[in-house]
Amino acid sequence: MAPITNGRVLFAAIPTGYPVLGQDLVYDTAQTIDLESAPLGGGVLVKTLDLSVDPYMRQRMRPAEVPSYFPAFPLGEPIVSAGIAVVLRSEHAGFKAGDHVEGFLPHQQYTIIAEPEKVPLIPLHVIDNPHGLKWSAFLGVLGIPGHTAYFAWKAYSQAKKGQTVFVTTGAGALVIQLAKLDGCKVIGSAGSDEKVQFMKDIGADVAFNYKTEDTREVLQREGPVDIYWDNVGGDTFDAVLENAARNARIIACGMISAYNEPRGVPIYKMHLVFAKCITIVGFLVIDHYSAESLAAFVKDVHAGVASGALKHQEELFDGLERAGEGLLAVLRGTNKGKAVIHVAENQRD
Amino acid sequence: MAPITNGRVLFAAIPTGYPVLGQDLVYDTAQTIDLESAPLGGGVLVKTLDLSVDPYMRQRMRPAEVPSYFPAFPLGEPIVSAGIAVVLRSEHAGFKAGDHVEGFLPHQQYTIIAEPEKVPLIPLHVIDNPHGLKWSAFLGVLGIPGHTAYFAWKAYSQAKKGQTVFVTTGAGALVIQLAKLDGCKVIGSAGSDEKVQFMKDIGADVAFNYKTEDTREVLQREGPVDIYWDNVGGDTFDAVLENAARNARIIACGMISAYNEPRGVPIYKMHLVFAKCITIVGFLVIDHYSAESLAAFVKDVHAGVASGALKHQEELFDGLERAGEGLLAVLRGTNKGKAVIHVAENQRD
């Protein structure tokens, strides 16, 4: 079989604000690969099926010398994210052709991974899919976003029946449903009427479009807020501090508004943390993986998704060449549900 | 006995920044009182000995309709704070002439308190002083500031031996000493060389004057910071976020920099809370009073002060007419140790 094109999404230049497609992120088709004969070095050859795009990836598009919790992407190389693939060939005892695997993958169509167990952050592993759920869901409600919501809600919310929870962005679908299961009143905000409708469909008591309704007014009317699930930071964070109940808890799960601002986005009302006895908890999901936490997740969330009791939403961007578009969508908040780059159908070649 | 002057410090107008003496705070000598015949209504007549002045009092000098954790001071009335007094006369079974009492007291020389048990925030109570310590100390290391440091350090620091603690402002003397007792490395900052020297004297490993040395540089050199005891907020808070260790804890104990800024002082680096898994805990000391916590405090702190093992520092402002001056000093950070308005000597009349 002749070598075929191996499309890749390269980190070509460091953006100053939002990444510019074709300049900072470039879809490149110069590389080829012979799927039958390319040497594996004792590892595996995988075909990428689905790739995640998430706001935190913007943080990795920085100069290598600036430290942060994740290393910078190397310039000239493909960007990397959580992904799902199918094994085409294997020289590794842990994998066989046809296995579906998850791990941090470069944004390219085909990848040879010499040491699958040494893939950083999420080592390559065969996916356990007892309910036969859709592979792309393993990047959303069944993947890191789902783990993030589930682990942190269980660890930090200390939710009590009747408390008021405020969740920003539609990505919080699982958080909304977990909060409802705990008997809370849920206020959700998102940037489109479509997302607002989805939040209502999954049980949010109050859902509003922050582009057409004032967050402060809604929180003043529907609050005070006992638990805030923060994905946004900035002025929304201030609005919550102003409308927080005494002893409120803020779960800091990412601050999208800060990713594109070199200096950071100001928060003015931090003194209310003291005045209202507020606790703010920042966390990274990678600290929460354990056999116990994953077993609880499969029991609660896989089963819930399979039965339809837990709802989720995803937006597929078809084709690897649309990865940059998908990333911009999540950075701008224009995506409808979990954004996934759908690279190929579930076939071995 | 003829009526005598009862000097008072009145909240005369709402300041926009720092209070202006003679305009926002006025020392008034128009009122008189007959110490022998003034009716007590079943309560007590006390002579004020010492009054506390603290940064939070600025928050109470606001329009009554603006909500906050403490009610606004009523205009035209004396300001109120924690104070020490001696009972001159009593019609109340819980008090007798000569008792030394603590409670929230108006800033005036003599006060009739009809219902001592209903004094808000700190009901009037007889002080237990087994070690015969100086009365003014009950407004500092043995009073609310000491309780604040001790209760919150025990409840929230989770200090481990070898961790690095950063404490702002000299008021943190007890915090510095508790952190040293827990085996931590302590970095302290203050606004005068005198305070810096005092911090070194009580055991701070690194002490610097933030007016002449850059906080970021010191923290970069001596950090990262595992525990930050925040009294300041603003840019110092950002400097700590930038130089925080992963899983750092910030104990938010007041943000002096915000008190005189109507909009609040911006913090730009809150997204690091998420990236570094930082926890921020705001608290109010009034939530921490219990028989157990007070017993532990007397055992550890009273005894330590009596033996000289725990050091503290106070600056007495002699005379009630200097109350405004003392309050400005704590708002500007120019006080040397705990600022106390020393109203009268410990004599019954």
XYZ file of C-alpha atoms in Angstrom:
698
model
C 0.000 0.000 0.000
C 1.406 3.398 -0.956
C 2.016 6.096 1.652
C -1.003 8.328 2.241
C -1.373 11.858 3.504
C -1.211 12.303 7.287
C -2.941 15.632 7.925
C -1.751 17.545 10.984
C -2.738 20.707 12.914
C 0.483 22.576 13.671
C 1.172 25.177 16.348
C 2.852 27.599 13.936
C 3.067 30.886 15.861
C 2.272 32.267 19.312
C -1.023 34.195 19.332
C -1.448 37.405 21.304
C -5.237 37.115 21.717
C -7.436 34.571 20.010
C -5.381 32.268 17.772
C -5.488 33.245 14.089
C -6.236 30.281 11.827
C -3.750 29.753 9.010
C -1.171 31.747 10.964
C -0.991 30.515 14.575
C -2.702 27.199 13.844
C -2.000 25.697 10.424
C -3.525 22.581 8.881
C -0.632 20.850 7.149
C -0.791 17.987 4.614
C 2.899 17.660 3.804
C 3.513 14.512 5.832
C 2.735 11.014 4.521
C 2.648 7.654 6.241
C 2.672 4.039 5.036
C 0.095 2.403 7.246
C 1.285 -1.121 6.454
C 5.027 -0.791 6.722
C 5.790 2.160 8.996
C 7.972 0.793 11.828
C 6.257 0.826 15.243
C 9.315 0.381 17.498
C 7.411 -1.987 19.732
C 4.429 0.330 20.014
C 1.162 0.925 18.201
C -0.172 2.672 15.120
C -3.504 4.350 15.788
C -6.045 6.070 13.595
C -7.531 9.135 15.259
C -11.326 9.153 15.505
C -12.181 12.081 17.778
C -10.202 14.886 19.397
C -11.222 17.193 22.197
C -10.880 20.964 22.007
C -10.989 22.812 25.307
C -10.344 26.359 26.553
C -7.238 25.389 28.577
C -5.432 24.588 25.298
C -5.018 28.297 24.692
C -2.736 28.397 27.744
C -0.382 25.912 26.079
C 0.000 28.179 23.018
C 2.592 30.328 24.753
C 6.365 30.805 24.698
C 8.067 27.698 26.088
C 9.864 29.690 28.790
C 6.661 30.920 30.473
C 5.811 28.421 33.220
C 2.271 27.204 33.819
C 0.547 24.080 35.025
C 0.745 22.438 31.576
C 3.891 22.685 29.416
C 3.726 24.930 26.354
C 3.108 23.284 22.977
C 6.377 23.057 21.003
C 6.314 25.405 18.011
C 6.100 23.663 14.638
C 4.598 20.503 16.151
C 0.966 19.383 16.180
C -1.151 20.586 19.073
C -2.141 17.857 21.516
C -5.321 17.052 23.402
C -7.357 14.197 24.735
C -8.458 11.970 21.901
C -10.025 8.678 20.916
C -8.429 6.377 18.369
C -8.643 2.854 17.021
C -5.558 0.652 16.937
C -4.567 -0.315 13.366
C -1.439 -2.328 14.188
C 0.261 -3.250 17.445
C 3.595 -4.642 18.557
C 2.666 -3.912 22.182
C 1.241 -6.627 24.429
C -1.284 -4.208 25.941
C -3.045 -3.419 22.658
C -4.407 -5.275 19.644
C -5.742 -4.115 16.300
C -9.331 -2.962 16.649
C -8.986 -1.783 20.264
C -10.486 1.624 20.966
C -8.094 3.728 23.009
C -8.039 7.052 24.813
C -5.074 9.227 25.624
C -3.415 12.524 24.889
C -2.960 12.494 21.116
C -1.365 14.865 18.633
C -3.830 16.484 16.257
C -2.977 14.283 13.267
C -4.819 11.566 11.400
C -2.434 8.701 12.164
C 0.067 8.382 14.984
C 2.753 5.892 15.869
C 3.170 5.697 19.625
C 6.298 3.765 20.592
C 5.584 3.789 24.323
C 1.803 4.022 24.875
C 2.170 3.754 28.647
C 4.383 6.860 28.675
C 1.981 9.232 26.944
C 1.917 12.216 29.325
C -1.176 13.321 31.296
C -3.428 10.535 30.032
C -1.413 7.431 29.116
C -2.915 5.501 26.237
C -5.395 2.937 27.509
C -8.135 0.745 26.102
C -11.555 2.216 26.736
C -13.995 0.255 28.836
C -17.361 0.829 27.212
C -19.731 -1.696 28.795
C -22.822 0.209 27.641
C -21.639 0.569 24.030
C -21.803 4.377 24.183
C -20.713 6.649 21.329
C -16.922 7.152 21.199
C -17.099 10.931 21.029
C -18.921 10.929 24.394
C -15.651 9.759 25.939
C -14.281 13.223 25.258
C -17.271 14.906 26.876
C -19.658 13.662 29.497
C -17.703 10.393 29.857
C -14.264 11.982 29.544
C -12.265 14.726 31.248
C -15.132 17.271 31.272
C -17.411 14.696 32.866
C -14.732 13.609 35.324
C -14.068 17.257 36.187
C -17.717 17.955 36.912
C -18.329 14.735 38.819
C -15.148 14.567 40.904
C -15.176 18.247 41.885
C -18.896 18.363 42.618
C -18.498 15.392 44.935
C -15.293 16.702 46.525
C -16.005 20.404 46.969
C -19.653 21.421 46.595
C -20.827 20.258 50.046
C -24.242 20.780 48.501
C -27.236 20.786 50.805
C -30.839 20.410 49.727
C -32.420 23.765 48.957
C -29.174 25.623 48.320
C -28.820 27.834 45.283
C -26.215 26.908 42.669
C -25.028 29.123 39.838
C -23.350 27.479 36.845
C -21.820 29.408 33.957
C -21.565 28.098 30.396
C -23.455 25.248 28.854
C -20.481 22.959 29.416
C -21.827 22.603 32.924
C -24.602 20.228 31.815
C -23.442 17.470 34.137
C -22.976 19.929 37.013
C -26.545 21.154 36.569
C -27.872 17.599 36.686
C -25.737 16.616 39.700
C -26.928 19.739 41.530
C -30.557 18.890 40.773
C -30.003 15.327 42.017
C -28.730 16.890 45.286
C -31.946 18.921 45.617
C -30.477 22.329 44.796
C -32.027 25.255 42.977
C -29.951 25.759 39.826
C -29.351 29.017 37.966
C -27.534 28.561 34.652
C -26.135 31.127 32.250
C -24.952 30.671 28.685
C -24.277 32.757 25.620
C -27.057 31.614 23.301
C -30.789 30.993 23.499
C -30.175 27.461 22.264
C -27.905 26.687 25.232
C -30.402 28.347 27.563
C -33.147 26.068 26.258
C -30.892 23.024 26.730
C -30.199 24.034 30.334
C -33.931 24.261 30.974
C -34.432 20.871 29.313
C -31.992 19.229 31.713
C -33.601 20.760 34.774
C -32.132 24.228 35.468
C -34.683 26.177 37.512
C -33.524 29.471 36.035
C -31.580 29.731 32.784
C -30.648 32.948 31.035
C -28.591 34.329 28.164
C -25.886 36.525 29.688
C -25.674 38.470 26.448
C -29.263 39.693 26.721
C -29.892 39.554 30.490
C -27.773 41.149 33.198
C -26.098 38.518 35.394
C -26.185 40.833 38.435
C -29.922 41.380 38.096
C -30.654 37.676 37.754
C -28.483 36.774 40.743
C -29.984 39.558 42.820
C -33.462 38.281 42.018
C -32.773 34.539 42.237
C -29.869 34.404 44.688
C -28.050 34.678 46.958
C -25.689 32.076 45.570
C -24.496 29.295 47.887
C -22.384 27.425 45.337
C -20.826 28.917 42.218
C -19.270 26.710 39.569
C -16.909 29.094 37.836
C -15.784 28.643 34.249
C -15.549 32.303 33.429
C -13.873 34.571 35.969
C -13.781 38.334 35.411
C -16.884 40.425 35.880
C -19.137 37.383 36.316
C -16.967 36.371 39.267
C -17.501 39.852 40.745
C -21.256 39.581 40.165
C -21.246 36.326 42.136
C -19.155 37.771 44.970
C -21.653 40.638 45.223
C -24.576 38.200 45.315
C -22.994 35.400 47.314
C -24.601 34.032 50.445
C -22.615 33.928 53.647
C -20.356 30.846 53.645
C -20.717 30.487 49.867
C -18.381 28.105 48.047
C -16.825 28.857 44.685
C -15.424 25.986 42.674
C -12.857 27.464 40.286
C -12.858 25.258 37.287
C -11.229 27.517 34.744
C -11.487 31.184 33.838
C -12.087 31.473 30.127
C -12.113 35.246 30.242
C -8.475 35.276 31.362
C -7.007 33.009 28.698
C -6.790 35.639 25.999
C -5.709 38.524 28.213
C -1.969 38.585 28.848
C -2.353 40.538 32.099
C -5.400 38.657 33.351
C -8.928 39.984 33.843
C -9.503 42.073 36.972
C -11.735 41.010 39.839
C -12.648 43.922 42.091
C -14.688 42.425 44.893
C -12.280 39.955 46.458
C -12.657 41.696 49.826
C -16.149 40.184 49.965
C -14.492 36.763 50.324
C -13.552 37.868 53.801
C -16.749 39.765 54.570
C -18.993 36.861 53.532
C -16.792 33.983 54.682
C -16.523 32.629 51.162
C -14.319 29.676 50.284
C -12.790 29.439 46.804
C -11.332 26.130 45.712
C -9.144 25.743 42.658
C -8.410 22.240 41.458
C -7.089 20.225 38.539
C -8.933 17.066 37.599
C -5.680 15.091 37.244
C -5.363 15.120 41.048
C -8.648 13.250 41.386
C -8.135 10.052 39.415
C -8.218 6.850 41.433
C -9.670 3.395 41.017
C -12.424 4.371 43.474
C -13.308 7.668 41.828
C -13.429 6.075 38.368
C -15.563 3.176 39.582
C -18.033 5.620 41.134
C -18.059 7.574 37.881
C -18.851 4.521 35.755
C -21.556 3.468 38.189
C -23.239 6.888 38.318
C -22.495 8.587 35.020
C -21.999 5.840 32.385
C -25.163 4.170 33.575
C -27.038 7.473 33.667
C -26.029 8.345 30.117
C -26.913 4.858 28.874
C -30.370 5.006 30.427
C -30.966 8.556 29.244
C -31.353 9.814 32.818
C -28.298 12.049 32.325
C -28.445 14.212 29.236
C -25.543 15.694 27.335
C -24.930 17.614 24.156
C -22.019 17.716 21.756
C -21.096 19.638 18.650
C -19.017 17.676 16.178
C -16.646 19.513 13.866
C -16.231 17.127 10.936
C -12.688 16.729 9.683
C -9.309 17.378 11.290
C -8.899 20.525 9.197
C -11.656 22.064 11.351
C -9.743 21.650 14.642
C -8.749 25.329 14.760
C -12.331 26.353 14.099
C -13.490 24.113 16.940
C -10.898 25.536 19.331
C -11.939 29.088 18.488
C -15.557 28.144 19.114
C -14.825 26.968 22.666
C -12.634 29.998 23.363
C -15.421 32.286 22.181
C -18.172 30.197 23.763
C -20.076 29.773 20.497
C -20.038 25.952 20.592
C -23.235 24.024 21.176
C -22.384 21.454 23.821
C -19.062 19.705 24.144
C -16.950 20.519 21.058
C -15.322 17.491 19.451
C -13.238 17.288 16.280
C -14.576 14.250 14.489
C -11.566 13.118 12.483
C -12.733 9.794 11.075
C -15.458 7.199 11.303
C -14.990 4.176 13.452
C -13.285 2.014 10.833
C -9.842 0.556 10.889
C -8.761 2.058 7.599
C -21.343 65.519 92.570
C -21.907 67.851 89.636
C -22.278 66.557 86.092
C -18.947 66.243 84.275
C -18.056 66.282 80.609
C -18.577 63.017 78.749
C -16.322 63.294 75.692
C -17.480 61.412 72.585
C -16.127 60.615 69.121
C -18.984 61.201 66.674
C -19.479 59.808 63.183
C -20.343 63.195 61.677
C -20.132 62.649 57.902
C -19.500 59.837 55.417
C -15.924 59.893 54.100
C -15.134 59.143 50.469
C -11.550 57.967 51.087
C -9.700 58.212 54.369
C -11.882 59.838 57.043
C -11.139 63.511 57.593
C -10.717 64.388 61.275
C -12.906 67.255 62.503
C -15.258 66.647 59.557
C -16.113 62.921 59.304
C -15.004 62.108 62.836
C -15.561 64.825 65.425
C -14.492 64.848 69.072
C -17.430 66.332 70.927
C -17.531 67.598 74.533
C -21.100 68.899 74.656
C -22.543 66.021 76.640
C -22.350 65.803 80.426
C -23.127 63.029 82.854
C -23.715 62.829 86.580
C -21.789 59.720 87.600
C -23.565 59.421 90.936
C -27.171 59.996 90.032
C -27.599 59.095 86.359
C -30.320 56.414 86.230
C -29.043 52.978 85.135
C -32.368 51.323 84.237
C -31.244 48.075 85.808
C -27.922 48.109 83.993
C -24.427 49.384 84.601
C -22.421 52.577 84.357
C -18.924 51.967 83.040
C -15.841 54.118 82.649
C -14.006 53.429 79.418
C -10.337 52.528 79.835
C -9.188 51.318 76.405
C -10.772 51.208 72.938
C -9.678 49.280 69.886
C -9.261 50.872 66.467
C -9.179 48.484 63.518
C -9.271 48.741 59.725
C -12.717 47.124 59.421
C -14.243 50.150 61.181
C -13.854 52.115 57.963
C -16.433 49.772 56.402
C -18.993 50.845 58.990
C -18.531 54.514 58.049
C -20.861 54.184 55.057
C -24.427 55.135 54.140
C -26.866 53.056 56.204
C -28.554 51.648 53.083
C -25.390 49.932 51.767
C -25.398 46.374 53.112
C -22.258 44.719 54.478
C -21.330 42.184 57.106
C -21.440 44.792 59.904
C -24.182 47.435 60.065
C -23.225 51.006 59.208
C -22.530 53.401 62.100
C -25.523 55.738 62.610
C -24.626 59.311 61.635
C -24.344 61.715 64.549
C -23.701 58.927 67.048
C -20.377 57.823 68.569
C -18.443 55.207 66.620
C -18.305 51.823 68.327
C -15.581 49.208 68.757
C -14.334 46.591 71.131
C -13.348 48.182 74.400
C -12.337 47.617 78.006
C -14.038 49.407 80.857
C -14.362 49.348 84.601
C -17.779 49.189 86.255
C -18.518 52.311 88.366
C -22.047 51.401 89.439
C -24.266 48.417 88.821
C -27.921 47.512 89.203
C -27.333 44.274 87.290
C -26.716 40.976 89.091
C -23.952 40.002 86.660
C -21.718 42.977 87.444
C -20.394 44.808 90.476
C -18.472 48.047 90.895
C -14.774 47.456 90.181
C -15.311 44.659 87.653
C -13.273 44.953 84.486
C -15.439 44.270 81.459
C -15.064 43.836 77.714
C -17.641 44.433 75.020
C -18.513 46.607 72.069
C -18.503 50.114 73.493
C -19.290 53.523 72.066
C -16.291 55.841 71.847
C -17.192 57.930 74.864
C -15.720 58.331 78.327
C -18.690 57.047 80.317
C -21.518 54.802 79.185
C -24.718 53.585 80.734
C -25.622 50.159 79.427
C -29.155 49.169 80.376
C -28.884 45.622 79.002
C -25.247 44.502 79.126
C -26.096 41.013 77.844
C -27.676 42.512 74.712
C -24.650 44.514 73.545
C -24.289 43.399 69.902
C -21.287 41.436 68.572
C -19.493 41.164 71.905
C -21.964 41.269 74.811
C -20.539 42.918 77.878
C -18.767 40.386 80.086
C -16.360 40.386 82.994
C -12.808 39.692 81.873
C -11.051 36.637 83.206
C -7.459 37.708 83.751
C -5.806 34.932 85.778
C -2.285 36.093 84.884
C -2.955 39.745 85.760
C -2.073 40.932 82.244
C -2.347 44.552 81.115
C -5.920 45.558 80.209
C -5.006 47.022 76.825
C -3.641 43.604 75.791
C -7.237 42.372 75.840
C -7.827 44.494 72.746
C -4.795 43.051 70.977
C -3.023 39.767 71.432
C -5.583 38.625 74.043
C -8.594 40.114 72.250
C -10.205 39.908 68.813
C -6.934 40.257 66.849
C -5.408 37.455 68.885
C -8.531 35.316 68.620
C -8.579 35.924 64.858
C -4.978 34.832 64.427
C -5.230 31.839 66.724
C -8.623 30.452 65.672
C -8.025 30.835 61.944
C -4.467 29.527 62.035
C -5.684 26.419 63.846
C -8.763 26.015 61.627
C -7.428 26.780 58.151
C -3.643 26.807 57.817
C -3.156 23.027 57.725
C 0.470 23.995 58.276
C 3.101 21.344 57.783
C 6.680 21.525 58.999
C 8.951 23.111 56.410
C 6.214 24.957 54.544
C 6.642 28.596 53.626
C 4.257 31.143 55.129
C 3.870 34.746 54.017
C 2.300 37.214 56.454
C 1.540 40.823 55.576
C 1.492 43.689 58.087
C 2.979 43.752 61.525
C -0.422 42.985 63.038
C 0.372 39.382 62.213
C 2.774 39.051 65.150
C 0.850 36.167 66.662
C 0.503 34.467 63.264
C 4.257 34.643 62.759
C 4.863 33.045 66.137
C 2.231 30.327 65.633
C 3.745 29.514 62.226
C 7.218 29.245 63.762
C 5.860 26.945 66.482
C 4.521 24.743 63.638
C 7.981 24.552 62.062
C 7.285 26.797 59.060
C 9.580 29.215 57.276
C 8.036 32.661 57.744
C 8.291 35.636 55.394
C 6.849 38.840 56.837
C 6.268 42.205 55.220
C 5.494 45.547 56.832
C 5.588 49.216 55.999
C 8.377 50.442 58.305
C 11.873 49.323 59.260
C 10.776 49.343 62.889
C 8.056 46.782 62.178
C 10.492 44.746 60.097
C 12.884 44.621 63.041
C 10.065 43.542 65.344
C 9.138 40.713 62.965
C 12.735 39.509 63.005
C 12.790 39.740 66.804
C 9.794 37.425 67.077
C 11.258 34.851 64.723
C 10.418 35.708 61.087
C 13.018 34.056 58.848
C 12.669 36.792 56.242
C 11.236 40.226 56.998
C 11.162 43.145 54.595
C 9.779 46.642 54.163
C 7.369 46.531 51.210
C 7.923 50.238 50.632
C 11.607 49.747 49.863
C 11.742 46.121 48.633
C 9.649 44.594 45.881
C 7.244 41.966 47.245
C 7.392 39.961 43.972
C 11.180 39.778 44.089
C 11.223 38.647 47.703
C 8.578 35.981 47.120
C 10.310 34.786 43.969
C 13.550 34.430 45.897
C 12.139 33.020 49.147
C 8.964 31.255 47.952
C 6.980 29.613 46.613
C 4.349 30.403 49.217
C 2.378 27.514 50.746
C 0.286 29.586 53.155
C -0.565 33.263 52.761
C -2.159 35.192 55.581
C -3.791 38.081 53.774
C -4.506 41.420 55.417
C -3.958 43.512 52.347
C -5.489 42.289 49.071
C -4.806 44.142 45.825
C -1.435 43.890 44.129
C 0.125 41.999 47.037
C -2.545 39.342 46.552
C -1.564 39.102 42.883
C 2.122 38.833 43.823
C 1.261 35.890 46.058
C -0.866 34.185 43.390
C 2.085 34.498 40.987
C 4.449 33.015 43.558
C 2.135 30.479 45.162
C 3.032 26.824 45.428
C 0.674 24.229 44.044
C -2.088 23.555 46.609
C -1.329 26.824 48.393
C -3.820 28.095 50.971
C -4.780 31.721 51.369
C -6.433 32.813 54.588
C -8.340 36.003 53.801
C -8.380 37.974 56.977
C -9.203 41.431 55.689
C -8.156 43.496 52.695
C -7.061 46.892 53.944
C -6.322 48.116 50.433
C -10.004 47.792 49.504
C -11.508 49.718 52.409
C -10.876 53.164 50.995
C -11.674 52.358 47.357
C -15.396 52.474 46.589
C -15.074 50.123 43.613
C -12.621 47.724 45.264
C -9.001 47.078 44.291
C -8.462 44.837 41.269
C -6.854 41.412 41.440
C -5.694 40.213 38.027
C -4.338 36.727 38.589
C -7.349 34.864 39.950
C -7.083 32.314 37.112
C -3.979 31.011 38.907
C -6.278 29.779 41.683
C -7.415 27.151 39.234
C -4.034 26.508 37.606
C -2.272 26.025 40.950
C -5.112 24.364 42.866
C -5.182 27.162 45.410
C -7.768 27.343 48.174
C -8.869 30.724 49.509
C -10.765 30.830 52.779
C -12.578 33.898 54.001
C -13.787 33.893 57.577
C -15.105 36.098 60.352
C -13.790 35.511 63.829
C -17.278 35.766 65.359
C -18.059 32.323 63.860
C -15.243 30.731 65.855
C -16.135 31.520 69.465
C -16.917 28.526 71.638
C -16.100 27.401 75.159
C -13.529 24.993 73.685
C -11.828 27.496 71.410
C -11.600 30.081 74.187
C -10.223 27.546 76.658
C -7.532 26.543 74.150
C -6.748 30.213 73.609
C -6.301 30.942 77.315
C -4.146 27.836 77.709
C -1.881 28.624 74.751
C -1.895 32.384 74.342
C -2.574 33.903 77.801
C 0.051 31.647 79.299
C 2.505 32.389 76.471
C 2.101 36.134 76.903
C 2.434 35.871 80.683
C 5.664 33.879 80.425
C 7.060 36.107 77.687
C 7.246 33.212 75.219
C 4.744 35.009 72.962
C 5.686 38.577 72.171
C 3.371 41.386 71.151
C 3.529 45.103 70.555
C 1.022 47.865 71.018
C 0.855 51.572 70.357
C -1.248 53.527 72.825
C -2.906 56.744 71.710
C -3.432 58.642 74.953
C -6.822 60.300 75.319
C -10.169 59.689 73.659
C -9.704 62.825 71.537
C -6.983 60.893 69.682
C -9.329 58.083 68.545
C -9.570 59.461 64.992
C -5.800 59.767 64.794
C -5.467 56.150 65.895
C -8.011 54.960 63.335
C -6.206 56.807 60.548
C -2.944 55.207 61.663
C -4.314 51.674 61.262
C -5.959 52.534 57.942
C -2.639 53.915 56.679
C -0.578 51.205 58.363
C 1.590 53.687 60.253
C 0.820 52.258 63.687
C 3.497 50.432 65.632
C 1.838 47.267 66.853
C -1.777 46.959 67.908
C -3.294 50.456 68.065
C -5.283 51.146 71.229
C -6.960 54.361 72.351
C -6.043 54.673 75.995
C -8.952 56.650 77.395
C -8.296 56.538 81.123
C -6.162 54.896 83.767
C -7.468 51.942 85.654
C -9.238 53.889 88.372
C -12.858 53.940 89.235
C -13.195 57.689 89.019
